[in-house]
Amino acid sequence: MFLRISGRIFKEQKNGLLFTSLLAIIALTTISVTYLTPAYAHITKQFGNISLEVGWTEEPPLVGQLNSAIIVVEKVVTGGNSTPVSNALSQLDIKEKYGGITKPLDFGPSEQAEGGYEAKIIPTRIGSYSLVMNGSIQSQNITNVEIPLD
């Protein structure tokens, strides 16, 4: 009789533990969905009627993993609307900067966004990367401009 009683008590404790674990999982899932949304840390700068949005394809960037620096170029027109700019980077020299070191980047058209351009990068160190730009886009000067990627 004692074994049956202790077995029943153990079974009830086991059911209570399962119920508590289930509640904890539901609570953590709710919190993560509500508060831990992906970061979108793109920076937008305007030069005359040209708007540049700069950032990483995958955020946050991880050391040693292939990523891409992206630039979305739009021309701001009347009424606050904007249109993508094709072949926007043809007269713009763009370099990646980390600390005091710069390295030229080769941007190509993005498959994700019209007016978007991507350059593949494998971050090699933790820290802040930026893009340094010199040149022009549709006769709008963009000289000695440094925009952080993150």
N, CA and C atoms as an extended XYZ file, in Angstrom:
450
Properties=species:S:1:pos:R:3:atomname:S:1:resname:S:1:resid:I:1 pbc="F F F"
N         0.819       -1.182        0.000 N   MET     1
C         0.000        0.000        0.000 CA  MET     1
C         0.868        1.252        0.000 C   MET     1
N         1.942        1.263        0.772 N   PHE     2
C         2.808        2.425        0.827 CA  PHE     2
C         3.419        2.712       -0.545 C   PHE     2
N         3.785        1.679       -1.297 N   LEU     3
C         4.374        1.856       -2.614 CA  LEU     3
C         3.385        2.508       -3.571 C   LEU     3
N         2.113        2.069       -3.472 N   ARG     4
C         1.099        2.666       -4.346 CA  ARG     4
C         0.914        4.150       -4.019 C   ARG     4
N         0.917        4.496       -2.765 N   ILE     5
C         0.723        5.887       -2.355 CA  ILE     5
C         1.925        6.720       -2.795 C   ILE     5
N         3.128        6.232       -2.532 N   SER     6
C         4.314        6.993       -2.908 CA  SER     6
C         4.424        7.089       -4.433 C   SER     6
N         4.003        6.055       -5.153 N   GLY     7
C         3.989        6.099       -6.612 CA  GLY     7
C         3.032        7.156       -7.121 C   GLY     7
N         1.860        7.248       -6.457 N   ARG     8
C         0.867        8.255       -6.850 CA  ARG     8
C         1.391        9.660       -6.574 C   ARG     8
N         2.044        9.854       -5.446 N   ILE     9
C         2.609       11.160       -5.111 CA  ILE     9
C         3.675       11.527       -6.127 C   ILE     9
N         4.527       10.579       -6.493 N   PHE    10
C         5.575       10.829       -7.479 CA  PHE    10
C         4.961       11.208       -8.825 C   PHE    10
N         3.909       10.522       -9.211 N   LYS    11
C         3.237       10.802      -10.481 CA  LYS    11
C         2.650       12.216      -10.474 C   LYS    11
N         2.067       12.641       -9.353 N   GLU    12
C         1.507       13.985       -9.260 CA  GLU    12
C         2.617       15.035       -9.313 C   GLU    12
N         3.752       14.750       -8.663 N   GLN    13
C         4.875       15.692       -8.718 CA  GLN    13
C         5.411       15.791      -10.148 C   GLN    13
N         5.469       14.667      -10.822 N   LYS    14
C         5.960       14.639      -12.187 CA  LYS    14
C         5.027       15.452      -13.092 C   LYS    14
N         3.710       15.293      -12.935 N   ASN    15
C         2.738       16.055      -13.720 CA  ASN    15
C         2.844       17.550      -13.424 C   ASN    15
N         3.044       17.903      -12.150 N   GLY    16
C         3.198       19.306      -11.773 CA  GLY    16
C         4.453       19.915      -12.384 C   GLY    16
N         5.542       19.136      -12.425 N   LEU    17
C         6.787       19.600      -13.021 CA  LEU    17
C         6.607       19.816      -14.524 C   LEU    17
N         5.912       18.912      -15.196 N   LEU    18
C         5.656       19.058      -16.627 CA  LEU    18
C         4.806       20.297      -16.902 C   LEU    18
N         3.794       20.525      -16.083 N   PHE    19
C         2.925       21.681      -16.253 CA  PHE    19
C         3.716       22.978      -16.048 C   PHE    19
N         4.556       23.030      -15.020 N   THR    20
C         5.380       24.206      -14.745 CA  THR    20
C         6.366       24.459      -15.883 C   THR    20
N         6.969       23.400      -16.401 N   SER    21
C         7.909       23.531      -17.518 CA  SER    21
C         7.205       24.066      -18.753 C   SER    21
N         6.003       23.574      -19.013 N   LEU    22
C         5.229       24.034      -20.162 CA  LEU    22
C         4.902       25.519      -20.034 C   LEU    22
N         4.500       25.953      -18.837 N   LEU    23
C         4.216       27.371      -18.613 CA  LEU    23
C         5.465       28.223      -18.823 C   LEU    23
N         6.603       27.748      -18.367 N   ALA    24
C         7.858       28.488      -18.535 CA  ALA    24
C         8.212       28.626      -20.014 C   ALA    24
N         8.039       27.570      -20.780 N   ILE    25
C         8.327       27.615      -22.215 CA  ILE    25
C         7.403       28.602      -22.917 C   ILE    25
N         6.133       28.591      -22.573 N   ILE    26
C         5.177       29.529      -23.175 CA  ILE    26
C         5.550       30.964      -22.819 C   ILE    26
N         5.919       31.207      -21.576 N   ALA    27
C         6.295       32.552      -21.142 CA  ALA    27
C         7.541       33.039      -21.882 C   ALA    27
N         8.562       32.192      -21.995 N   LEU    28
C         9.786       32.577      -22.692 CA  LEU    28
C         9.541       32.832      -24.172 C   LEU    28
N         8.706       32.015      -24.794 N   THR    29
C         8.370       32.212      -26.202 CA  THR    29
C         7.650       33.533      -26.400 C   THR    29
N         6.706       33.833      -25.523 N   THR    30
C         5.969       35.096      -25.616 CA  THR    30
C         6.907       36.287      -25.460 C   THR    30
N         7.807       36.219      -24.498 N   ILE    31
C         8.756       37.304      -24.274 CA  ILE    31
C         9.672       37.469      -25.479 C   ILE    31
N        10.204       36.372      -26.011 N   SER    32
C        11.131       36.478      -27.132 CA  SER    32
C        10.451       37.005      -28.383 C   SER    32
N         9.222       36.626      -28.638 N   VAL    33
C         8.502       37.122      -29.809 CA  VAL    33
C         8.149       38.590      -29.635 C   VAL    33
N         7.799       38.991      -28.430 N   THR    34
C         7.366       40.359      -28.171 CA  THR    34
C         8.532       41.341      -28.107 C   THR    34
N         9.593       40.988      -27.402 N   TYR    35
C        10.644       41.952      -27.128 CA  TYR    35
C        11.939       41.731      -27.897 C   TYR    35
N        12.181       40.581      -28.416 N   LEU    36
C        13.447       40.299      -29.067 CA  LEU    36
C        13.286       40.251      -30.579 C   LEU    36
N        12.807       41.319      -31.156 N   THR    37
C        12.660       41.392      -32.595 CA  THR    37
C        14.023       41.649      -33.218 C   THR    37
N        14.224       41.252      -34.473 N   PRO    38
C        15.520       41.456      -35.116 CA  PRO    38
C        15.869       42.939      -35.193 C   PRO    38
N        17.150       43.221      -35.055 N   ALA    39
C        17.612       44.597      -35.131 CA  ALA    39
C        17.691       45.035      -36.584 C   ALA    39
N        17.315       46.250      -36.834 N   TYR    40
C        17.427       46.831      -38.156 CA  TYR    40
C        18.178       48.135      -37.963 C   TYR    40
N        19.490       48.069      -38.151 N   ALA    41
C        20.324       49.205      -37.794 CA  ALA    41
C        20.850       49.933      -39.019 C   ALA    41
N        20.068       50.030      -40.070 N   HIS    42
C        20.511       50.752      -41.252 CA  HIS    42
C        20.459       52.254      -40.981 C   HIS    42
N        21.383       52.958      -41.598 N   ILE    43
C        21.466       54.407      -41.436 CA  ILE    43
C        21.152       55.053      -42.777 C   ILE    43
N        20.304       56.075      -42.751 N   THR    44
C        19.948       56.794      -43.970 CA  THR    44
C        20.487       58.216      -43.893 C   THR    44
N        21.192       58.627      -44.941 N   LYS    45
C        21.724       59.991      -45.052 CA  LYS    45
C        21.221       60.589      -46.353 C   LYS    45
N        20.969       61.886      -46.334 N   GLN    46
C        20.481       62.567      -47.520 CA  GLN    46
C        21.505       63.598      -47.982 C   GLN    46
N        21.748       63.629      -49.288 N   PHE    47
C        22.657       64.571      -49.925 CA  PHE    47
C        21.879       65.227      -51.057 C   PHE    47
N        21.410       66.441      -50.821 N   GLY    48
C        20.555       67.094      -51.813 CA  GLY    48
C        19.300       66.266      -52.011 C   GLY    48
N        19.047       65.831      -53.246 N   ASN    49
C        17.869       65.005      -53.515 CA  ASN    49
C        18.201       63.512      -53.595 C   ASN    49
N        19.407       63.136      -53.169 N   ILE    50
C        19.835       61.730      -53.166 CA  ILE    50
C        19.842       61.205      -51.735 C   ILE    50
N        19.186       60.060      -51.534 N   SER    51
C        19.125       59.416      -50.230 CA  SER    51
C        19.920       58.109      -50.277 C   SER    51
N        20.797       57.913      -49.296 N   LEU    52
C        21.586       56.683      -49.188 CA  LEU    52
C        21.224       55.962      -47.900 C   LEU    52
N        20.871       54.697      -48.013 N   GLU    53
C        20.640       53.854      -46.837 CA  GLU    53
C        21.758       52.823      -46.802 C   GLU    53
N        22.469       52.744      -45.682 N   VAL    54
C        23.644       51.892      -45.553 CA  VAL    54
C        23.459       50.931      -44.392 C   VAL    54
N        23.897       49.687      -44.563 N   GLY    55
C        23.824       48.711      -43.473 CA  GLY    55
C        24.384       47.366      -43.888 C   GLY    55
N        24.177       46.387      -43.038 N   TRP    56
C        24.572       45.003      -43.297 CA  TRP    56
C        23.368       44.218      -43.812 C   TRP    56
N        23.628       43.194      -44.613 N   THR    57
C        22.559       42.290      -45.028 CA  THR    57
C        22.100       41.467      -43.837 C   THR    57
N        23.048       40.901      -43.105 N   GLU    58
C        22.760       40.086      -41.917 CA  GLU    58
C        23.189       40.865      -40.684 C   GLU    58
N        22.243       41.135      -39.810 N   GLU    59
C        22.545       41.874      -38.590 CA  GLU    59
C        22.237       41.024      -37.375 C   GLU    59
N        23.098       40.987      -36.410 N   PRO    60
C        24.400       41.630      -36.355 CA  PRO    60
C        25.422       40.861      -37.182 C   PRO    60
N        26.462       41.557      -37.682 N   PRO    61
C        27.512       40.842      -38.415 CA  PRO    61
C        28.329       39.986      -37.445 C   PRO    61
N        28.712       38.805      -37.892 N   LEU    62
C        29.496       37.899      -37.052 CA  LEU    62
C        30.887       37.713      -37.644 C   LEU    62
N        31.888       37.713      -36.793 N   VAL    63
C        33.269       37.545      -37.231 CA  VAL    63
C        33.427       36.200      -37.929 C   VAL    63
N        34.056       36.232      -39.096 N   GLY    64
C        34.342       35.017      -39.841 CA  GLY    64
C        33.203       34.502      -40.704 C   GLY    64
N        32.059       35.165      -40.708 N   GLN    65
C        30.925       34.713      -41.524 CA  GLN    65
C        30.657       35.705      -42.651 C   GLN    65
N        30.445       35.156      -43.851 N   LEU    66
C        30.185       35.975      -45.022 CA  LEU    66
C        28.956       36.854      -44.811 C   LEU    66
N        29.087       38.117      -45.139 N   ASN    67
C        28.010       39.084      -45.010 CA  ASN    67
C        28.129       40.031      -46.197 C   ASN    67
N        27.287       41.009      -46.282 N   SER    68
C        27.373       42.013      -47.339 CA  SER    68
C        27.057       43.382      -46.779 C   SER    68
N        27.846       44.363      -47.215 N   ALA    69
C        27.501       45.759      -46.961 CA  ALA    69
C        26.496       46.127      -48.039 C   ALA    69
N        25.447       46.828      -47.662 N   ILE    70
C        24.451       47.213      -48.660 CA  ILE    70
C        24.264       48.722      -48.669 C   ILE    70
N        23.978       49.221      -49.863 N   ILE    71
C        23.651       50.635      -50.051 CA  ILE    71
C        22.406       50.675      -50.923 C   ILE    71
N        21.389       51.382      -50.481 N   VAL    72
C        20.194       51.599      -51.282 CA  VAL    72
C        20.178       53.081      -51.636 C   VAL    72
N        20.141       53.359      -52.949 N   VAL    73
C        20.199       54.739      -53.433 CA  VAL    73
C        18.853       55.107      -54.044 C   VAL    73
N        18.295       56.204      -53.554 N   GLU    74
C        17.013       56.684      -54.071 CA  GLU    74
C        17.102       58.185      -54.335 C   GLU    74
N        16.330       58.611      -55.324 N   LYS    75
C        16.218       60.035      -55.618 CA  LYS    75
C        14.892       60.511      -55.059 C   LYS    75
N        14.953       61.527      -54.193 N   VAL    76
C        13.753       62.076      -53.565 CA  VAL    76
C        13.119       63.041      -54.562 C   VAL    76
N        11.846       62.800      -54.854 N   VAL    77
C        11.121       63.649      -55.798 CA  VAL    77
C        10.014       64.393      -55.063 C   VAL    77
N         9.259       65.194      -55.773 N   THR    78
C         8.217       66.010      -55.156 CA  THR    78
C         7.244       65.172      -54.342 C   THR    78
N         6.749       65.751      -53.283 N   GLY    79
C         5.772       65.079      -52.432 CA  GLY    79
C         6.392       64.097      -51.464 C   GLY    79
N         7.723       64.096      -51.349 N   GLY    80
C         8.375       63.185      -50.411 CA  GLY    80
C         8.527       61.768      -50.929 C   GLY    80
N         8.062       61.501      -52.151 N   ASN    81
C         8.235       60.174      -52.748 CA  ASN    81
C         9.668       60.017      -53.226 C   ASN    81
N        10.079       58.775      -53.423 N   SER    82
C        11.422       58.525      -53.913 CA  SER    82
C        11.406       57.421      -54.966 C   SER    82
N        12.397       57.478      -55.850 N   THR    83
C        12.539       56.462      -56.889 CA  THR    83
C        13.945       55.888      -56.818 C   THR    83
N        14.093       54.583      -57.065 N   PRO    84
C        15.419       53.964      -57.051 CA  PRO    84
C        16.310       54.550      -58.154 C   PRO    84
N        17.600       54.603      -57.875 N   VAL    85
C        18.557       55.127      -58.848 CA  VAL    85
C        19.355       53.958      -59.409 C   VAL    85
N        19.268       53.783      -60.723 N   SER    86
C        20.030       52.726      -61.402 CA  SER    86
C        21.444       53.218      -61.690 C   SER    86
N        22.408       52.310      -61.661 N   ASN    87
C        23.805       52.601      -61.961 CA  ASN    87
C        24.325       53.774      -61.123 C   ASN    87
N        23.887       53.834      -59.882 N   ALA    88
C        24.167       54.990      -59.020 CA  ALA    88
C        25.616       55.076      -58.560 C   ALA    88
N        26.301       53.959      -58.469 N   LEU    89
C        27.633       53.968      -57.870 CA  LEU    89
C        28.759       54.070      -58.896 C   LEU    89
N        28.440       54.318      -60.164 N   SER    90
C        29.452       54.327      -61.219 CA  SER    90
C        30.500       55.427      -61.027 C   SER    90
N        30.149       56.537      -60.389 N   GLN    91
C        31.088       57.631      -60.181 CA  GLN    91
C        31.384       57.845      -58.694 C   GLN    91
N        31.275       56.759      -57.938 N   LEU    92
C        31.484       56.846      -56.489 CA  LEU    92
C        32.538       55.828      -56.072 C   LEU    92
N        33.580       56.303      -55.406 N   ASP    93
C        34.618       55.431      -54.852 CA  ASP    93
C        34.209       55.091      -53.422 C   ASP    93
N        34.075       53.796      -53.120 N   ILE    94
C        33.620       53.371      -51.790 CA  ILE    94
C        34.641       52.419      -51.186 C   ILE    94
N        35.018       52.721      -49.946 N   LYS    95
C        35.955       51.867      -49.220 CA  LYS    95
C        35.353       51.468      -47.883 C   LYS    95
N        35.712       50.283      -47.433 N   GLU    96
C        35.357       49.813      -46.087 CA  GLU    96
C        36.434       50.340      -45.149 C   GLU    96
N        36.014       50.805      -43.962 N   LYS    97
C        36.976       51.310      -42.994 CA  LYS    97
C        36.767       50.605      -41.662 C   LYS    97
N        37.888       50.141      -41.094 N   TYR    98
C        37.887       49.565      -39.751 CA  TYR    98
C        39.084       50.169      -39.038 C   TYR    98
N        38.833       50.933      -37.979 N   GLY    99
C        39.931       51.644      -37.320 CA  GLY    99
C        40.531       52.630      -38.310 C   GLY    99
N        41.839       52.568      -38.528 N   GLY   100
C        42.495       53.446      -39.487 CA  GLY   100
C        42.764       52.771      -40.820 C   GLY   100
N        42.268       51.557      -40.988 N   ILE   101
C        42.543       50.787      -42.201 CA  ILE   101
C        41.353       50.883      -43.158 C   ILE   101
N        41.630       51.174      -44.430 N   THR   102
C        40.574       51.192      -45.446 CA  THR   102
C        40.889       50.165      -46.524 C   THR   102
N        39.840       49.661      -47.146 N   LYS   103
C        39.970       48.643      -48.188 CA  LYS   103
C        38.883       48.898      -49.229 C   LYS   103
N        39.247       48.940      -50.514 N   PRO   104
C        38.226       49.184      -51.539 CA  PRO   104
C        37.214       48.037      -51.600 C   PRO   104
N        35.974       48.381      -51.899 N   LEU   105
C        34.911       47.388      -52.032 CA  LEU   105
C        34.354       47.414      -53.449 C   LEU   105
N        33.931       46.247      -53.908 N   ASP   106
C        33.351       46.117      -55.245 CA  ASP   106
C        31.848       45.885      -55.095 C   ASP   106
N        31.057       46.919      -55.292 N   PHE   107
C        29.611       46.817      -55.161 CA  PHE   107
C        28.986       46.390      -56.480 C   PHE   107
N        28.013       45.503      -56.378 N   GLY   108
C        27.224       45.087      -57.532 CA  GLY   108
C        25.754       45.254      -57.226 C   GLY   108
N        24.905       45.210      -58.254 N   PRO   109
C        23.460       45.374      -58.030 CA  PRO   109
C        22.909       44.298      -57.093 C   PRO   109
N        21.996       44.697      -56.239 N   SER   110
C        21.355       43.785      -55.296 CA  SER   110
C        20.186       43.074      -55.969 C   SER   110
N        19.993       41.832      -55.612 N   GLU   111
C        18.831       41.094      -56.104 CA  GLU   111
C        17.612       41.339      -55.225 C   GLU   111
N        17.804       41.899      -54.023 N   GLN   112
C        16.711       42.104      -53.082 CA  GLN   112
C        15.980       43.427      -53.270 C   GLN   112
N        16.693       44.473      -53.696 N   ALA   113
C        16.052       45.794      -53.744 CA  ALA   113
C        16.467       46.547      -54.999 C   ALA   113
N        15.506       47.139      -55.667 N   GLU   114
C        15.803       47.994      -56.801 CA  GLU   114
C        16.494       49.244      -56.264 C   GLU   114
N        17.576       49.647      -56.914 N   GLY   115
C        18.361       50.768      -56.409 CA  GLY   115
C        19.309       50.350      -55.299 C   GLY   115
N        19.381       49.037      -55.030 N   GLY   116
C        20.254       48.512      -53.987 CA  GLY   116
C        21.528       47.927      -54.571 C   GLY   116
N        22.598       48.000      -53.786 N   TYR   117
C        23.907       47.505      -54.201 CA  TYR   117
C        24.530       46.767      -53.024 C   TYR   117
N        25.277       45.689      -53.323 N   GLU   118
C        25.891       44.867      -52.276 CA  GLU   118
C        27.357       44.626      -52.564 C   GLU   118
N        28.145       44.528      -51.492 N   ALA   119
C        29.548       44.138      -51.576 CA  ALA   119
C        29.782       43.081      -50.503 C   ALA   119
N        30.289       41.933      -50.904 N   LYS   120
C        30.549       40.840      -49.967 CA  LYS   120
C        31.711       41.197      -49.033 C   LYS   120
N        31.517       40.907      -47.753 N   ILE   121
C        32.536       41.169      -46.730 CA  ILE   121
C        32.509       40.021      -45.723 C   ILE   121
N        33.694       39.612      -45.290 N   ILE   122
C        33.801       38.694      -44.150 CA  ILE   122
C        34.446       39.498      -43.020 C   ILE   122
N        33.648       39.941      -42.036 N   PRO   123
C        34.237       40.689      -40.920 CA  PRO   123
C        35.289       39.836      -40.206 C   PRO   123
N        36.466       40.412      -39.978 N   THR   124
C        37.555       39.648      -39.363 CA  THR   124
C        37.779       40.006      -37.903 C   THR   124
N        37.163       41.100      -37.457 N   ARG   125
C        37.319       41.524      -36.059 CA  ARG   125
C        36.007       42.092      -35.542 C   ARG   125
N        35.848       42.021      -34.231 N   ILE   126
C        34.703       42.667      -33.589 CA  ILE   126
C        34.983       44.156      -33.544 C   ILE   126
N        33.979       44.959      -33.862 N   GLY   127
C        34.140       46.401      -33.815 CA  GLY   127
C        33.287       47.075      -34.861 C   GLY   127
N        33.477       48.377      -34.992 N   SER   128
C        32.664       49.167      -35.912 CA  SER   128
C        33.317       49.282      -37.279 C   SER   128
N        32.531       48.971      -38.283 N   TYR   129
C        32.939       49.126      -39.672 CA  TYR   129
C        32.149       50.291      -40.258 C   TYR   129
N        32.744       50.980      -41.227 N   SER   130
C        32.030       52.062      -41.888 CA  SER   130
C        32.393       52.082      -43.369 C   SER   130
N        31.611       52.828      -44.136 N   LEU   131
C        31.886       53.029      -45.552 CA  LEU   131
C        32.334       54.465      -45.756 C   LEU   131
N        33.429       54.637      -46.489 N   VAL   132
C        33.949       55.957      -46.825 CA  VAL   132
C        33.680       56.168      -48.305 C   VAL   132
N        33.016       57.280      -48.642 N   MET   133
C        32.592       57.532      -50.021 CA  MET   133
C        33.138       58.852      -50.536 C   MET   133
N        33.566       58.811      -51.799 N   ASN   134
C        34.039       60.003      -52.502 CA  ASN   134
C        33.576       59.932      -53.948 C   ASN   134
N        32.951       60.996      -54.427 N   GLY   135
C        32.504       61.043      -55.807 CA  GLY   135
C        31.178       61.752      -55.927 C   GLY   135
N        30.344       61.246      -56.837 N   SER   136
C        29.032       61.865      -57.031 CA  SER   136
C        28.026       60.833      -57.526 C   SER   136
N        26.758       61.147      -57.296 N   ILE   137
C        25.631       60.366      -57.809 CA  ILE   137
C        24.695       61.354      -58.480 C   ILE   137
N        24.487       61.180      -59.771 N   GLN   138
C        23.643       62.080      -60.565 CA  GLN   138
C        23.969       63.544      -60.285 C   GLN   138
N        25.232       63.893      -60.415 N   SER   139
C        25.755       65.252      -60.244 CA  SER   139
C        25.666       65.778      -58.805 C   SER   139
N        25.249       64.963      -57.865 N   GLN   140
C        25.224       65.369      -56.453 CA  GLN   140
C        26.533       64.919      -55.805 C   GLN   140
N        27.344       65.891      -55.350 N   ASN   141
C        28.630       65.568      -54.736 CA  ASN   141
C        28.448       64.829      -53.416 C   ASN   141
N        29.226       63.773      -53.269 N   ILE   142
C        29.288       63.006      -52.021 CA  ILE   142
C        30.778       62.830      -51.748 C   ILE   142
N        31.347       63.787      -51.006 N   THR   143
C        32.789       63.866      -50.839 CA  THR   143
C        33.169       63.707      -49.375 C   THR   143
N        34.165       62.846      -49.145 N   ASN   144
C        34.677       62.591      -47.796 CA  ASN   144
C        33.570       62.264      -46.812 C   ASN   144
N        32.679       61.388      -47.218 N   VAL   145
C        31.545       60.985      -46.380 CA  VAL   145
C        31.876       59.637      -45.750 C   VAL   145
N        31.673       59.533      -44.429 N   GLU   146
C        31.864       58.263      -43.731 CA  GLU   146
C        30.568       57.921      -43.021 C   GLU   146
N        29.999       56.738      -43.373 N   ILE   147
C        28.739       56.297      -42.778 CA  ILE   147
C        28.968       54.954      -42.096 C   ILE   147
N        28.671       54.848      -40.802 N   PRO   148
C        28.839       53.571      -40.107 CA  PRO   148
C        27.904       52.499      -40.660 C   PRO   148
N        28.399       51.259      -40.707 N   LEU   149
C        27.566       50.137      -41.135 CA  LEU   149
C        26.697       49.648      -40.003 C   LEU   149
N        27.071       49.920      -38.759 N   ASP   150
C        26.279       49.423      -37.616 CA  ASP   150
C        26.138       50.452      -36.546 C   ASP   150
